[in-house]
Amino acid sequence: MKTIGLLRSAALLYGALALVPLTVQATGLPTLDGNAPIVIAHRGASGYLPEHTLGAYELAVRMGADYIEPDLQLTRDGHLVAMHDDTLERTTNVADLFAQRNGGYAVSQFTLAEIKTLTVKPVGTASMSYPGFTPGSAEPFRVPTFQEVIDIAKAQSIATGRTIGIYPEAKQADPVMEDKILQTLAANGYGSSTDAVFIQSFSEATVRSLDQKQQAEGMDLPLVLLGAAVTIDVGGQTTPMMGVSGPSGNGVLSLAEVATFADGVGVVIGYEAFGYAITQDFIDAAHAAGLQVHGWTFNKADWTSANAEYQKYLAMGMDGVFSNYPDLADSARDQFVSSVPEPASVVLMGLGLAGFAAIARRNGRMRLSR
Ligand code: G3P
Ligand code: CA
């Protein structure tokens, strides 16, 4: 009797096996590729040290960032430098050292040699030092060139044993800037879709142009269009779309259209009141179109509120986070990844539940037949 009972249970379990869905992702994570979401150090560890400096980039890597982000501007003599603003006075001591040129301090009015004499000032919550951190660079708070940002990414890759990616942003919709970005990347051995590089821009025209130029040069680095997640009523149906700054002003693009020339979208967080909400539908639609979704900018310095914000978006499947506090982003990412059951656990859980269900069904039938 016992043997027959065991055989029957085995048969029931085998039947239950067939009911277990076999479509679980490779890792169980909800990102587009099933990999852990990436941490992008927004202007370096800019919540702690002067933004866009070698010191801030190095600290970000030490805190667990996967990518370092240089916004790029062009100097008067045609060098790419890491700087958010198109003027120098907010983040440097330029006003102490130079008179205004043409009524201001535009980056484009100063040579690289002149800009190299400047010191980057801390803004916001940043300061000139971070407890326990000694920068490796002899001059950690000068304005770095794009080449120097690439150099530190490569040096930190060796130092940490992790591949440190770069995430340059073309801050001007300028074909000259596009060419210099691509030339610099190619000269440093970057060109493949699998390289740890994303090139980003708010300008739809720039991203389309970068796509065309890459095809002509045999390059295929991932491109990201920056903008905002919007929901539009299309024929009576709410449709997630990308709010963009296009050639003819602000507009919207379908995610399928974006996917024809880009590999991801970078969307603003925290602007729901303005109609820019990153919803589950938006991320699902972006993923269905083959687009990664990276959110900017995670700027909360308090762990509890910051972590709640990270968990909210990571649970939706966000693929990357731009953070001013990469240590918090890295911890939140680790917490999220460890909270997602491994596929093996999911299968075992499914088997367990299916087994229980089968046994319950069998017991129910036995009771009925009594
Ligand atoms: O590039 C993503 C995010 O950095 C966009 O904002 O103004 O800081 O460059 P911004
Ligand atoms: Ca940026």
Tab-separated table of C-alpha atoms and ligand atoms in Angstrom:
chain	number	residue	atom	x	y	z
A	1	MET	CA	0.000	0.000	0.000
A	2	LYS	CA	2.829	2.332	0.944
A	3	THR	CA	4.586	1.774	-2.401
A	4	ILE	CA	1.404	2.506	-4.320
A	5	GLY	CA	0.891	5.662	-2.252
A	6	LEU	CA	4.428	6.847	-3.012
A	7	LEU	CA	3.999	6.123	-6.720
A	8	ARG	CA	0.744	8.022	-6.742
A	9	SER	CA	2.372	10.998	-4.998
A	10	ALA	CA	5.248	10.916	-7.489
A	11	ALA	CA	2.771	10.863	-10.355
A	12	LEU	CA	0.913	13.783	-8.831
A	13	LEU	CA	4.182	15.714	-8.379
A	14	TYR	CA	5.133	14.972	-11.985
A	15	GLY	CA	1.762	16.308	-13.052
A	16	ALA	CA	2.279	19.357	-10.878
A	17	LEU	CA	5.674	19.942	-12.532
A	18	ALA	CA	3.947	20.450	-15.829
A	19	LEU	CA	1.947	23.251	-14.240
A	20	VAL	CA	5.008	25.244	-13.097
A	21	PRO	CA	5.619	28.164	-15.441
A	22	LEU	CA	9.005	27.842	-17.092
A	23	THR	CA	9.177	31.466	-18.180
A	24	VAL	CA	10.991	32.825	-15.112
A	25	GLN	CA	13.783	35.224	-16.074
A	26	ALA	CA	17.385	34.090	-15.953
A	27	THR	CA	17.930	35.933	-12.672
A	28	GLY	CA	14.446	36.702	-11.498
A	29	LEU	CA	15.260	40.436	-11.641
A	30	PRO	CA	12.770	42.674	-13.485
A	31	THR	CA	15.366	44.654	-15.475
A	32	LEU	CA	15.373	44.463	-19.268
A	33	ASP	CA	18.315	42.050	-19.378
A	34	GLY	CA	17.696	40.381	-16.019
A	35	ASN	CA	20.961	41.796	-14.666
A	36	ALA	CA	21.271	43.861	-11.510
A	37	PRO	CA	20.373	47.516	-12.056
A	38	ILE	CA	23.362	49.806	-12.540
A	39	VAL	CA	24.451	52.637	-10.267
A	40	ILE	CA	25.500	55.746	-12.201
A	41	ALA	CA	27.423	58.338	-10.216
A	42	HIS	CA	25.697	61.569	-11.244
A	43	ARG	CA	28.560	64.064	-11.810
A	44	GLY	CA	30.633	61.721	-9.595
A	45	ALA	CA	29.826	61.391	-5.908
A	46	SER	CA	28.543	64.944	-6.222
A	47	GLY	CA	26.627	64.909	-2.960
A	48	TYR	CA	29.944	64.608	-1.130
A	49	LEU	CA	32.701	66.233	-3.218
A	50	PRO	CA	32.895	68.942	-5.917
A	51	GLU	CA	30.931	67.722	-8.934
A	52	HIS	CA	32.626	66.577	-12.126
A	53	THR	CA	36.073	66.198	-10.559
A	54	LEU	CA	38.501	63.300	-10.475
A	55	GLY	CA	38.116	63.234	-6.694
A	56	ALA	CA	34.341	62.881	-6.970
A	57	TYR	CA	34.621	60.183	-9.641
A	58	GLU	CA	37.141	58.156	-7.650
A	59	LEU	CA	35.070	58.367	-4.467
A	60	ALA	CA	31.992	57.276	-6.430
A	61	VAL	CA	33.763	54.168	-7.670
A	62	ARG	CA	35.008	53.371	-4.178
A	63	MET	CA	31.388	53.664	-3.010
A	64	GLY	CA	30.220	51.071	-5.518
A	65	ALA	CA	29.228	53.039	-8.622
A	66	ASP	CA	29.298	51.065	-11.877
A	67	TYR	CA	29.348	54.103	-14.176
A	68	ILE	CA	30.684	57.629	-13.763
A	69	GLU	CA	28.876	60.430	-15.517
A	70	PRO	CA	30.655	63.365	-17.164
A	71	ASP	CA	28.473	66.083	-18.655
A	72	LEU	CA	30.563	67.563	-21.475
A	73	GLN	CA	31.261	71.098	-22.651
A	74	LEU	CA	33.676	72.360	-25.319
A	75	THR	CA	36.456	74.844	-24.532
A	76	ARG	CA	37.401	77.703	-26.851
A	77	ASP	CA	40.235	75.616	-28.277
A	78	GLY	CA	38.052	72.571	-28.852
A	79	HIS	CA	38.681	70.317	-25.850
A	80	LEU	CA	35.932	68.339	-24.159
A	81	VAL	CA	35.786	69.042	-20.432
A	82	ALA	CA	33.548	67.590	-17.739
A	83	MET	CA	31.137	70.285	-16.619
A	84	HIS	CA	27.382	70.561	-16.308
A	85	ASP	CA	26.881	74.261	-16.919
A	86	ASP	CA	27.909	76.061	-20.082
A	87	THR	CA	29.379	78.733	-17.827
A	88	LEU	CA	32.149	78.479	-15.257
A	89	GLU	CA	31.097	80.620	-12.327
A	90	ARG	CA	28.666	78.371	-10.406
A	91	THR	CA	31.157	75.579	-9.853
A	92	THR	CA	34.616	77.194	-10.099
A	93	ASN	CA	36.595	80.153	-8.749
A	94	VAL	CA	36.806	81.688	-12.246
A	95	ALA	CA	35.498	85.067	-11.014
A	96	ASP	CA	38.460	85.314	-8.620
A	97	LEU	CA	40.986	84.780	-11.400
A	98	PHE	CA	39.550	86.172	-14.650
A	99	ALA	CA	37.516	89.097	-15.885
A	100	GLN	CA	34.303	88.372	-17.745
A	101	ARG	CA	34.472	87.779	-21.496
A	102	ASN	CA	31.620	89.011	-23.677
A	103	GLY	CA	29.651	89.665	-20.530
A	104	GLY	CA	30.145	86.343	-18.810
A	105	TYR	CA	32.153	83.226	-18.114
A	106	ALA	CA	31.081	80.859	-20.880
A	107	VAL	CA	33.194	77.693	-21.076
A	108	SER	CA	33.424	78.328	-24.819
A	109	GLN	CA	35.261	81.624	-24.153
A	110	PHE	CA	38.146	80.019	-22.240
A	111	THR	CA	41.002	77.798	-23.370
A	112	LEU	CA	41.742	74.492	-21.719
A	113	ALA	CA	44.978	75.931	-20.279
A	114	GLU	CA	42.994	78.722	-18.642
A	115	ILE	CA	40.308	76.379	-17.330
A	116	LYS	CA	43.012	74.136	-15.901
A	117	THR	CA	44.040	76.947	-13.529
A	118	LEU	CA	40.590	76.879	-11.888
A	119	THR	CA	39.528	75.019	-8.769
A	120	VAL	CA	36.082	73.405	-8.629
A	121	LYS	CA	34.015	74.549	-5.647
A	122	PRO	CA	31.677	72.332	-3.648
A	123	VAL	CA	27.983	73.091	-4.097
A	124	GLY	CA	24.914	71.758	-2.313
A	125	THR	CA	25.799	69.138	0.299
A	126	ALA	CA	29.326	68.626	-1.099
A	127	SER	CA	32.542	69.683	0.619
A	128	MET	CA	36.260	69.618	-0.218
A	129	SER	CA	36.963	66.361	1.614
A	130	TYR	CA	35.290	63.125	2.579
A	131	PRO	CA	36.114	61.309	5.840
A	132	GLY	CA	38.691	58.563	5.325
A	133	PHE	CA	39.128	59.228	1.610
A	134	THR	CA	42.418	60.425	0.127
A	135	PRO	CA	42.121	61.027	-3.621
A	136	GLY	CA	44.682	59.266	-5.781
A	137	SER	CA	44.958	62.256	-8.107
A	138	ALA	CA	47.510	64.946	-7.273
A	139	GLU	CA	44.967	67.596	-8.317
A	140	PRO	CA	41.574	66.072	-7.546
A	141	PHE	CA	39.504	69.246	-7.841
A	142	ARG	CA	40.551	70.717	-11.192
A	143	VAL	CA	38.186	70.601	-14.184
A	144	PRO	CA	38.991	67.283	-15.893
A	145	THR	CA	39.048	66.684	-19.623
A	146	PHE	CA	36.906	63.886	-21.041
A	147	GLN	CA	40.136	61.967	-21.622
A	148	GLU	CA	41.015	62.252	-17.944
A	149	VAL	CA	37.591	60.900	-17.006
A	150	ILE	CA	38.150	57.909	-19.271
A	151	ASP	CA	41.621	57.458	-17.784
A	152	ILE	CA	40.283	57.372	-14.240
A	153	ALA	CA	37.567	54.884	-15.234
A	154	LYS	CA	40.222	52.598	-16.672
A	155	ALA	CA	42.571	53.060	-13.707
A	156	GLN	CA	39.762	52.393	-11.260
A	157	SER	CA	38.723	49.299	-13.211
A	158	ILE	CA	42.202	47.920	-12.589
A	159	ALA	CA	42.315	49.105	-8.978
A	160	THR	CA	38.936	47.623	-8.047
A	161	GLY	CA	38.793	44.606	-10.370
A	162	ARG	CA	35.387	45.825	-11.604
A	163	THR	CA	34.653	47.269	-15.036
A	164	ILE	CA	33.919	50.935	-14.440
A	165	GLY	CA	31.779	52.364	-17.199
A	166	ILE	CA	31.475	55.904	-18.487
A	167	TYR	CA	28.225	57.704	-19.251
A	168	PRO	CA	29.085	60.931	-21.149
A	169	GLU	CA	26.388	63.487	-21.893
A	170	ALA	CA	26.564	65.793	-24.913
A	171	LYS	CA	25.446	68.998	-23.243
A	172	GLN	CA	25.245	70.894	-26.529
A	173	ALA	CA	23.296	69.839	-29.605
A	174	ASP	CA	26.438	70.398	-31.621
A	175	PRO	CA	27.766	68.157	-34.422
A	176	VAL	CA	31.330	69.130	-33.480
A	177	MET	CA	30.744	67.904	-29.954
A	178	GLU	CA	29.219	64.668	-31.292
A	179	ASP	CA	32.296	64.045	-33.449
A	180	LYS	CA	34.725	64.709	-30.621
A	181	ILE	CA	32.857	62.410	-28.253
A	182	LEU	CA	32.871	59.560	-30.761
A	183	GLN	CA	36.502	60.180	-31.757
A	184	THR	CA	37.638	60.206	-28.123
A	185	LEU	CA	35.742	57.013	-27.357
A	186	ALA	CA	37.055	55.249	-30.465
A	187	ALA	CA	40.629	56.332	-29.678
A	188	ASN	CA	40.223	54.700	-26.276
A	189	GLY	CA	39.031	51.399	-27.697
A	190	TYR	CA	35.303	51.870	-27.133
A	191	GLY	CA	32.936	51.032	-29.979
A	192	SER	CA	30.987	47.870	-29.251
A	193	SER	CA	27.448	47.530	-27.923
A	194	THR	CA	28.882	45.465	-25.088
A	195	ASP	CA	31.339	48.134	-23.922
A	196	ALA	CA	30.551	49.777	-20.606
A	197	VAL	CA	29.540	53.061	-22.205
A	198	PHE	CA	26.274	54.953	-22.628
A	199	ILE	CA	26.181	58.220	-24.574
A	200	GLN	CA	23.276	60.459	-23.533
A	201	SER	CA	21.633	63.649	-24.685
A	202	PHE	CA	18.449	65.613	-24.106
A	203	SER	CA	18.461	66.439	-27.805
A	204	GLU	CA	16.561	63.987	-29.986
A	205	ALA	CA	18.463	65.349	-32.998
A	206	THR	CA	21.799	64.675	-31.299
A	207	VAL	CA	20.940	61.093	-30.390
A	208	ARG	CA	19.657	60.424	-33.916
A	209	SER	CA	22.830	61.952	-35.330
A	210	LEU	CA	25.057	59.906	-33.004
A	211	ASP	CA	23.238	56.788	-34.175
A	212	GLN	CA	23.853	57.664	-37.824
A	213	LYS	CA	27.489	58.573	-37.244
A	214	GLN	CA	28.135	55.394	-35.287
A	215	GLN	CA	26.698	53.309	-38.107
A	216	ALA	CA	28.959	55.091	-40.579
A	217	GLU	CA	31.996	54.479	-38.349
A	218	GLY	CA	31.168	50.863	-37.525
A	219	MET	CA	30.508	51.767	-33.902
A	220	ASP	CA	27.549	50.589	-31.843
A	221	LEU	CA	27.802	52.135	-28.393
A	222	PRO	CA	24.492	52.276	-26.500
A	223	LEU	CA	22.642	55.594	-26.790
A	224	VAL	CA	20.233	57.078	-24.261
A	225	LEU	CA	17.633	59.750	-24.970
A	226	LEU	CA	16.971	61.961	-21.954
A	227	GLY	CA	13.554	63.383	-21.192
A	228	ALA	CA	10.462	62.559	-19.186
A	229	ALA	CA	7.948	59.740	-18.947
A	230	VAL	CA	4.511	60.907	-20.010
A	231	THR	CA	1.156	59.257	-20.505
A	232	ILE	CA	-0.808	60.422	-23.527
A	233	ASP	CA	-4.365	59.690	-24.545
A	234	VAL	CA	-4.080	58.096	-27.974
A	235	GLY	CA	-7.462	57.300	-29.513
A	236	GLY	CA	-9.047	57.008	-26.095
A	237	GLN	CA	-6.291	54.737	-24.802
A	238	THR	CA	-3.679	55.882	-22.265
A	239	THR	CA	-0.262	55.263	-23.785
A	240	PRO	CA	3.170	55.621	-22.143
A	241	MET	CA	5.396	57.846	-24.275
A	242	MET	CA	8.675	59.752	-24.091
A	243	GLY	CA	8.561	63.495	-23.573
A	244	VAL	CA	11.496	64.959	-25.480
A	245	SER	CA	13.170	68.102	-26.622
A	246	GLY	CA	12.939	67.664	-30.381
A	247	PRO	CA	14.166	69.588	-33.422
A	248	SER	CA	10.989	71.663	-33.398
A	249	GLY	CA	10.625	72.130	-29.656
A	250	ASN	CA	9.182	69.956	-26.928
A	251	GLY	CA	7.153	66.979	-28.025
A	252	VAL	CA	6.460	63.318	-27.474
A	253	LEU	CA	7.754	60.206	-29.152
A	254	SER	CA	6.437	56.684	-28.985
A	255	LEU	CA	8.771	54.292	-27.244
A	256	ALA	CA	8.846	52.156	-30.389
A	257	GLU	CA	10.093	55.204	-32.309
A	258	VAL	CA	12.790	55.924	-29.715
A	259	ALA	CA	13.938	52.326	-30.040
A	260	THR	CA	14.708	52.886	-33.726
A	261	PHE	CA	17.674	55.110	-32.823
A	262	ALA	CA	18.419	54.620	-29.101
A	263	ASP	CA	18.965	51.816	-26.618
A	264	GLY	CA	17.540	53.438	-23.535
A	265	VAL	CA	15.677	56.349	-22.073
A	266	GLY	CA	16.799	58.529	-19.180
A	267	VAL	CA	13.745	59.908	-17.393
A	268	VAL	CA	13.323	62.433	-14.629
A	269	ILE	CA	12.045	61.239	-11.236
A	270	GLY	CA	9.991	63.220	-8.757
A	271	TYR	CA	8.091	65.378	-11.250
A	272	GLU	CA	4.729	63.662	-10.992
A	273	ALA	CA	3.112	67.021	-10.157
A	274	PHE	CA	4.131	68.224	-13.618
A	275	GLY	CA	2.648	65.172	-15.324
A	276	TYR	CA	5.948	63.278	-15.604
A	277	ALA	CA	5.302	60.001	-13.796
A	278	ILE	CA	7.415	56.885	-14.260
A	279	THR	CA	4.788	54.188	-13.983
A	280	GLN	CA	4.908	50.424	-14.176
A	281	ASP	CA	3.179	50.727	-17.550
A	282	PHE	CA	5.915	53.076	-18.790
A	283	ILE	CA	8.748	50.738	-17.786
A	284	ASP	CA	6.927	47.692	-19.137
A	285	ALA	CA	6.320	49.473	-22.448
A	286	ALA	CA	9.945	50.633	-22.656
A	287	HIS	CA	11.175	47.110	-21.983
A	288	ALA	CA	8.752	45.718	-24.564
A	289	ALA	CA	10.325	48.126	-27.067
A	290	GLY	CA	13.795	46.905	-26.054
A	291	LEU	CA	14.726	50.084	-24.179
A	292	GLN	CA	16.473	50.319	-20.838
A	293	VAL	CA	15.087	52.840	-18.368
A	294	HIS	CA	17.484	54.936	-16.278
A	295	GLY	CA	16.095	57.396	-13.732
A	296	TRP	CA	17.573	60.768	-12.753
A	297	THR	CA	18.354	62.198	-10.306
A	298	PHE	CA	18.256	60.303	-7.023
A	299	ASN	CA	19.227	63.082	-4.650
A	300	LYS	CA	17.988	62.080	-1.220
A	301	ALA	CA	20.799	62.057	1.378
A	302	ASP	CA	18.801	60.402	4.142
A	303	TRP	CA	19.059	56.601	3.945
A	304	THR	CA	15.482	55.793	4.930
A	305	SER	CA	13.781	58.087	2.445
A	306	ALA	CA	16.426	57.463	-0.229
A	307	ASN	CA	16.079	53.705	0.092
A	308	ALA	CA	12.291	53.877	-0.137
A	309	GLU	CA	12.637	55.830	-3.374
A	310	TYR	CA	15.163	53.395	-4.851
A	311	GLN	CA	13.068	50.357	-3.896
A	312	LYS	CA	9.979	51.892	-5.506
A	313	TYR	CA	11.622	52.303	-8.896
A	314	LEU	CA	13.791	49.177	-8.798
A	315	ALA	CA	10.701	47.078	-8.074
A	316	MET	CA	9.172	48.430	-11.297
A	317	GLY	CA	12.200	47.166	-13.224
A	318	MET	CA	14.236	50.372	-13.563
A	319	ASP	CA	17.557	49.402	-15.127
A	320	GLY	CA	19.795	52.142	-13.758
A	321	VAL	CA	19.808	55.022	-11.290
A	322	PHE	CA	21.662	58.325	-11.525
A	323	SER	CA	22.608	59.147	-7.943
A	324	ASN	CA	24.406	61.972	-6.168
A	325	TYR	CA	25.010	59.562	-3.268
A	326	PRO	CA	26.314	56.384	-4.896
A	327	ASP	CA	26.924	54.673	-1.563
A	328	LEU	CA	23.205	54.857	-0.808
A	329	ALA	CA	22.334	53.739	-4.332
A	330	ASP	CA	24.700	50.778	-4.097
A	331	SER	CA	23.284	49.679	-0.721
A	332	ALA	CA	19.716	50.060	-1.975
A	333	ARG	CA	20.548	48.089	-5.123
A	334	ASP	CA	22.104	45.304	-3.017
A	335	GLN	CA	19.037	45.198	-0.789
A	336	PHE	CA	16.763	45.014	-3.805
A	337	VAL	CA	18.755	42.275	-5.548
A	338	SER	CA	18.890	40.149	-2.414
A	339	SER	CA	15.133	40.572	-1.924
A	340	VAL	CA	14.339	39.006	-5.299
A	341	PRO	CA	14.155	35.210	-5.105
A	342	GLU	CA	16.648	33.289	-7.243
A	343	PRO	CA	14.975	31.413	-10.102
A	344	ALA	CA	15.834	28.115	-8.429
A	345	SER	CA	13.989	29.288	-5.337
A	346	VAL	CA	11.072	30.411	-7.465
A	347	VAL	CA	10.891	27.013	-9.153
A	348	LEU	CA	11.160	25.194	-5.836
A	349	MET	CA	8.515	27.464	-4.355
A	350	GLY	CA	6.327	26.802	-7.379
A	351	LEU	CA	6.905	23.088	-7.056
A	352	GLY	CA	6.057	23.232	-3.390
A	353	LEU	CA	2.837	25.135	-3.993
A	354	ALA	CA	1.891	22.925	-6.933
A	355	GLY	CA	2.646	19.842	-4.858
A	356	PHE	CA	0.482	21.077	-2.021
A	357	ALA	CA	-2.300	21.872	-4.480
A	358	ALA	CA	-2.071	18.425	-6.050
A	359	ILE	CA	-2.162	16.706	-2.679
A	360	ALA	CA	-5.093	18.862	-1.597
A	361	ARG	CA	-6.930	17.959	-4.822
A	362	ARG	CA	-6.189	14.284	-4.285
A	363	ASN	CA	-7.372	14.424	-0.668
A	364	GLY	CA	-10.495	16.217	-1.810
A	365	ARG	CA	-11.219	13.492	-4.360
A	366	MET	CA	-10.599	10.787	-1.723
A	367	ARG	CA	-13.015	12.489	0.638
A	368	LEU	CA	-15.627	12.720	-2.093
A	369	SER	CA	-15.228	9.056	-3.043
A	370	ARG	CA	-15.616	7.888	0.542
B	1	G3P	O1	22.029	63.015	-17.506
B	1	G3P	C1	21.037	62.678	-16.623
B	1	G3P	C2	20.909	63.852	-15.741
B	1	G3P	O2	22.205	64.156	-15.349
B	1	G3P	C3	20.316	64.988	-16.439
B	1	G3P	O3	20.388	66.105	-15.662
B	1	G3P	O4	21.031	68.399	-15.753
B	1	G3P	O5	22.169	66.857	-14.194
B	1	G3P	O6	22.634	66.734	-16.601
B	1	G3P	P1	21.624	67.052	-15.564
B	2	CA	CA	23.865	64.757	-16.943
